[in-house]
CSV table of C-alpha atoms in Angstrom, one decimal:
chain,number,residue,atom,x,y,z
A,1,ASP,CA,50.0,306.4,150.8
A,2,ALA,CA,51.8,307.3,147.6
A,3,ARG,CA,55.4,306.4,147.3
A,4,VAL,CA,58.2,305.4,144.9
A,5,THR,CA,58.6,301.9,144.8
A,6,GLN,CA,61.8,300.3,143.7
A,7,THR,CA,62.9,296.6,143.0
A,8,PRO,CA,65.1,294.5,144.2
A,9,ARG,CA,65.9,296.0,147.5
A,10,ASP,CA,69.2,294.3,147.7
A,11,LYS,CA,71.2,292.5,144.9
A,12,VAL,CA,74.4,290.9,144.9
A,13,THR,CA,75.9,289.8,141.5
A,14,GLU,CA,79.2,288.8,140.0
A,15,MET,CA,81.0,290.9,138.1
A,16,GLY,CA,80.3,290.7,134.5
A,17,GLN,CA,76.5,290.1,135.2
A,18,GLU,CA,73.7,292.1,134.0
A,19,VAL,CA,71.8,293.9,136.4
A,20,THR,CA,68.5,295.4,136.0
A,21,MET,CA,66.7,297.7,138.8
A,22,ARG,CA,63.0,298.7,138.5
A,23,CYS,CA,61.3,301.6,139.6
A,24,GLN,CA,57.5,302.7,139.7
A,25,PRO,CA,57.2,306.4,140.2
A,26,ILE,CA,54.3,307.9,142.4
A,27,LEU,CA,50.9,307.9,139.9
A,28,GLY,CA,50.7,311.2,138.1
A,29,HIS,CA,54.4,312.3,138.6
A,30,ASN,CA,56.1,313.0,135.3
A,31,THR,CA,59.8,313.5,136.0
A,32,VAL,CA,61.9,310.6,137.2
A,33,PHE,CA,65.4,310.6,138.4
A,34,TRP,CA,68.0,308.0,139.0
A,35,TYR,CA,70.7,308.7,141.6
A,36,ARG,CA,73.5,306.7,142.8
A,37,GLN,CA,75.0,307.1,146.3
A,38,THR,CA,78.4,306.1,147.5
A,39,MET,CA,80.5,307.1,150.4
A,40,MET,CA,83.2,308.5,148.3
A,41,GLN,CA,81.2,310.6,145.6
A,42,GLY,CA,77.8,311.2,147.6
A,43,LEU,CA,74.7,311.7,145.5
A,44,GLU,CA,75.4,311.7,141.8
A,45,LEU,CA,72.4,312.0,139.0
A,46,LEU,CA,72.9,309.5,136.6
A,47,ALA,CA,69.8,310.1,134.5
A,48,TYR,CA,66.3,311.6,134.3
A,49,PHE,CA,63.4,311.6,132.3
A,50,ARG,CA,60.4,314.0,131.8
A,51,ASN,CA,57.1,312.4,130.4
A,52,ARG,CA,59.3,309.2,129.9
A,53,ALA,CA,61.7,311.1,127.4
A,54,PRO,CA,65.4,311.2,128.6
A,55,LEU,CA,66.3,315.0,129.5
A,56,ASP,CA,69.8,314.3,131.0
A,57,ASP,CA,72.0,311.1,131.0
A,58,SER,CA,75.4,312.7,131.2
A,59,GLY,CA,76.2,311.1,134.7
A,60,MET,CA,75.8,307.9,133.4
A,61,PRO,CA,78.8,305.7,132.1
A,62,LYS,CA,77.4,304.9,128.5
A,63,ASP,CA,79.2,302.0,127.8
A,64,ARG,CA,77.7,299.9,130.3
A,65,PHE,CA,74.6,301.7,131.8
A,66,SER,CA,71.2,302.4,130.2
A,67,ALA,CA,68.2,304.1,131.5
A,68,GLU,CA,64.6,303.5,130.2
A,69,MET,CA,61.0,304.4,130.7
A,70,PRO,CA,58.8,301.9,128.8
A,71,ASP,CA,55.7,303.3,130.2
A,72,ALA,CA,54.7,305.9,132.7
A,73,THR,CA,54.7,303.6,135.6
A,74,LEU,CA,58.1,302.0,135.1
A,75,ALA,CA,61.5,303.1,134.7
A,76,THR,CA,64.7,300.8,134.3
A,77,LEU,CA,68.3,301.1,135.1
A,78,LYS,CA,70.5,298.4,133.7
A,79,ILE,CA,74.0,297.7,134.0
A,80,GLN,CA,75.8,295.4,131.5
A,81,PRO,CA,78.4,294.2,132.1
A,82,SER,CA,78.5,295.0,135.9
A,83,GLU,CA,81.8,295.9,137.7
A,84,PRO,CA,82.7,296.1,141.4
A,85,ARG,CA,83.1,299.8,141.2
A,86,ASP,CA,79.3,299.7,140.3
A,87,SER,CA,78.9,298.7,144.1
A,88,ALA,CA,76.6,301.6,145.5
A,89,VAL,CA,73.1,302.3,146.6
A,90,TYR,CA,70.9,303.3,143.5
A,91,PHE,CA,67.9,305.7,144.4
A,92,CYS,CA,64.8,306.4,142.0
A,93,ALA,CA,63.1,309.6,142.6
A,94,SER,CA,60.0,311.0,141.2
A,95,GLY,CA,58.3,314.5,140.9
A,96,LEU,CA,56.0,316.8,139.1
A,97,ALA,CA,57.3,319.3,136.9
A,98,GLY,CA,56.3,322.8,137.5
A,99,TRP,CA,55.0,321.8,141.2
A,100,THR,CA,56.8,323.5,144.1
A,101,GLY,CA,56.8,320.3,146.1
A,102,GLY,CA,59.7,317.9,146.5
A,103,THR,CA,61.3,315.2,144.7
A,104,PHE,CA,60.2,311.9,146.5
A,105,PHE,CA,62.7,309.2,146.8
A,106,GLY,CA,62.3,305.5,146.8
A,107,GLN,CA,63.9,303.1,149.3
A,108,GLY,CA,66.9,302.2,146.9
A,109,THR,CA,68.4,299.1,145.5
A,110,ARG,CA,71.7,298.3,147.3
A,111,LEU,CA,73.9,296.6,144.6
A,112,THR,CA,77.1,294.6,145.4
A,113,VAL,CA,79.1,293.4,142.7
A,114,VAL,CA,81.7,290.9,143.8
B,1,GLU,CA,78.8,323.8,136.9
B,2,LEU,CA,76.7,324.0,140.1
B,3,LYS,CA,78.5,323.3,143.4
B,4,VAL,CA,77.0,322.9,146.6
B,5,GLU,CA,78.9,322.6,149.7
B,6,GLN,CA,77.8,322.0,153.1
B,7,ASN,CA,79.3,322.6,156.5
B,8,PRO,CA,80.1,321.2,158.6
B,9,LEU,CA,80.5,317.4,157.3
B,10,PHE,CA,80.3,316.1,160.7
B,11,LEU,CA,78.5,317.4,163.8
B,12,SER,CA,78.4,315.8,167.2
B,13,MET,CA,76.4,317.5,169.7
B,14,GLN,CA,74.7,317.4,173.0
B,15,GLU,CA,70.9,316.9,173.6
B,16,GLY,CA,69.3,320.3,174.4
B,17,LYS,CA,71.6,322.3,172.4
B,18,ASN,CA,71.6,324.4,169.3
B,19,TYR,CA,73.4,324.5,166.1
B,20,THR,CA,73.4,325.4,162.5
B,21,ILE,CA,74.3,323.5,159.2
B,22,TYR,CA,75.2,325.9,156.3
B,23,CYS,CA,74.7,325.3,152.5
B,24,ASN,CA,76.3,327.4,150.1
B,25,TYR,CA,75.7,327.1,146.3
B,26,SER,CA,77.5,328.4,143.3
B,27,THR,CA,75.0,329.7,140.8
B,28,THR,CA,71.7,331.4,141.0
B,29,SER,CA,68.9,328.9,141.9
B,30,ASP,CA,64.9,329.1,142.3
B,31,ARG,CA,64.6,326.3,144.6
B,32,LEU,CA,66.6,324.6,147.7
B,33,TYR,CA,65.5,321.3,149.4
B,34,TRP,CA,66.5,319.8,152.6
B,35,TYR,CA,66.4,316.2,153.0
B,36,ARG,CA,67.2,313.8,155.9
B,37,GLN,CA,68.6,310.3,155.6
B,38,ASP,CA,68.8,307.7,158.3
B,39,PRO,CA,71.5,304.8,157.9
B,40,GLY,CA,70.5,302.6,155.3
B,41,LYS,CA,67.4,304.4,154.4
B,42,SER,CA,66.1,306.6,151.7
B,43,LEU,CA,66.0,310.6,151.8
B,44,GLU,CA,62.9,312.1,153.4
B,45,SER,CA,62.1,315.5,152.3
B,46,LEU,CA,62.0,318.2,155.0
B,47,PHE,CA,61.8,321.4,153.5
B,48,VAL,CA,61.4,323.1,150.1
B,49,LEU,CA,62.4,326.9,150.1
B,50,LEU,CA,61.3,328.9,147.0
B,51,SER,CA,62.3,332.5,147.4
B,52,ASN,CA,64.7,334.7,149.2
B,53,GLY,CA,63.9,335.2,152.7
B,54,ALA,CA,61.8,332.1,152.9
B,55,VAL,CA,61.8,330.3,156.3
B,56,LYS,CA,60.1,327.2,157.2
B,57,GLN,CA,60.0,325.5,160.5
B,58,GLU,CA,59.0,321.7,161.5
B,59,GLY,CA,59.3,321.0,165.1
B,60,ARG,CA,62.8,321.6,166.3
B,61,LEU,CA,64.1,322.4,162.7
B,62,MET,CA,64.1,325.6,161.0
B,63,ALA,CA,65.3,326.2,157.2
B,64,SER,CA,66.1,329.5,155.7
B,65,LEU,CA,67.1,330.7,152.2
B,66,ASP,CA,69.2,333.8,151.4
B,67,THR,CA,69.3,333.8,147.6
B,68,LYS,CA,71.6,336.8,147.3
B,69,ALA,CA,74.2,335.3,149.4
B,70,ARG,CA,73.6,331.8,148.0
B,71,LEU,CA,73.3,330.4,151.3
B,72,SER,CA,70.5,328.2,153.0
B,73,THR,CA,70.8,327.2,156.9
B,74,LEU,CA,69.1,324.5,158.8
B,75,HIS,CA,68.8,325.4,162.5
B,76,ILE,CA,68.4,322.8,165.3
B,77,THR,CA,66.9,323.9,168.4
B,78,ALA,CA,67.2,321.8,171.6
B,79,ALA,CA,68.6,318.9,169.8
B,80,VAL,CA,66.9,315.4,170.6
B,81,HIS,CA,68.7,311.9,169.9
B,82,ASP,CA,65.9,311.1,167.2
B,83,LEU,CA,67.4,314.0,165.3
B,84,SER,CA,70.4,312.0,164.8
B,85,ALA,CA,70.8,311.5,160.8
B,86,THR,CA,72.5,312.8,157.8
B,87,TYR,CA,71.1,316.1,156.3
B,88,PHE,CA,71.6,317.0,152.7
B,89,CYS,CA,70.7,320.4,151.0
B,90,ALA,CA,69.9,320.1,147.2
B,91,VAL,CA,69.8,323.0,144.8
B,92,ARG,CA,67.8,323.5,141.6
B,93,SER,CA,69.7,325.6,139.3
B,94,GLN,CA,68.1,328.3,137.1
B,95,GLU,CA,70.7,327.6,134.6
B,96,THR,CA,69.8,324.3,133.7
B,97,SER,CA,66.4,322.9,132.3
B,98,GLY,CA,64.3,320.6,134.0
B,99,SER,CA,64.3,319.8,137.6
B,100,ARG,CA,67.5,318.0,138.3
B,101,LEU,CA,68.9,318.7,141.6
B,102,THR,CA,72.6,319.0,142.8
B,103,PHE,CA,73.3,317.6,146.4
B,104,GLY,CA,75.6,318.7,148.8
B,105,GLU,CA,77.8,316.4,150.7
B,106,GLY,CA,75.7,315.9,153.6
B,107,THR,CA,76.2,316.6,157.2
B,108,GLN,CA,76.2,313.7,159.4
B,109,LEU,CA,74.5,314.9,162.8
B,110,THR,CA,75.1,312.7,166.1
B,111,VAL,CA,72.9,313.9,168.9
B,112,ASN,CA,74.5,312.6,172.1
B,113,PRO,CA,72.4,311.9,175.4
C-alpha cells in the first residue's frame, strides 16, 4: 500500500529550537510538496520539488525555513529558530509530473511551538 | 495570482438531503481536484477533473467541471453521517509551471441524523 510517510507525527518544542520534519514520498513519484495548514490561513504551499530540484519556495519564510531533498526518498523541512506562529500541521505530498492522477498527502506533522 | 473560492464554508444538513458545494477559480486551469479531510487527519483524494464537462461519481458524491465558467461543483446525494468532513477543491493553474495546487478554504460539512 503506497503512501507518503511523515515523521514525526507530533512535535512540541520550545521557541527558538530547531525543528526538522521528514517525508518519504511514494516510490516513483518525482514531485514533492510541503504544505502548512492552519485555521486562519488554510492550506498554504511552502515549497515544492521536481526530481529533487526546488521549483518554488516562494511560500516559505526564507529567514527561518529551509527545505531540501537529499535523495529521491527523503524530503526535509527545517525551521530554525522556531516561533509560536509556526504552530501548524505540516503536510508533505507527492505526485508524478505529467500523470493525470492525484497528489497524495502524508498524515502530517502537528507542530506546537511553546 | 490564482484564487480559489468555495461556498458555502460551513454546511449543516440532514441525512437524506441533497446539497451542492461550489468551487470558483480565477484563472484558466487544466486540472481540478476534490479532497476530503476528516478532523485531525490527512487529505484524501476524491476526484480529479481534467476537462470541460468532466463528471465523476463515487457513491453519493458527484463532481463536475465547467472550465468556461471556472466552476466546479461537488453534489451530495442523500447525505449520510459518514460524509461529515471538510471538503477542499484545489486547482492547478495553466499559468504556472509545475504541478502546484492552490486550495480553496474548505467546506466543513456536518450531516445530522
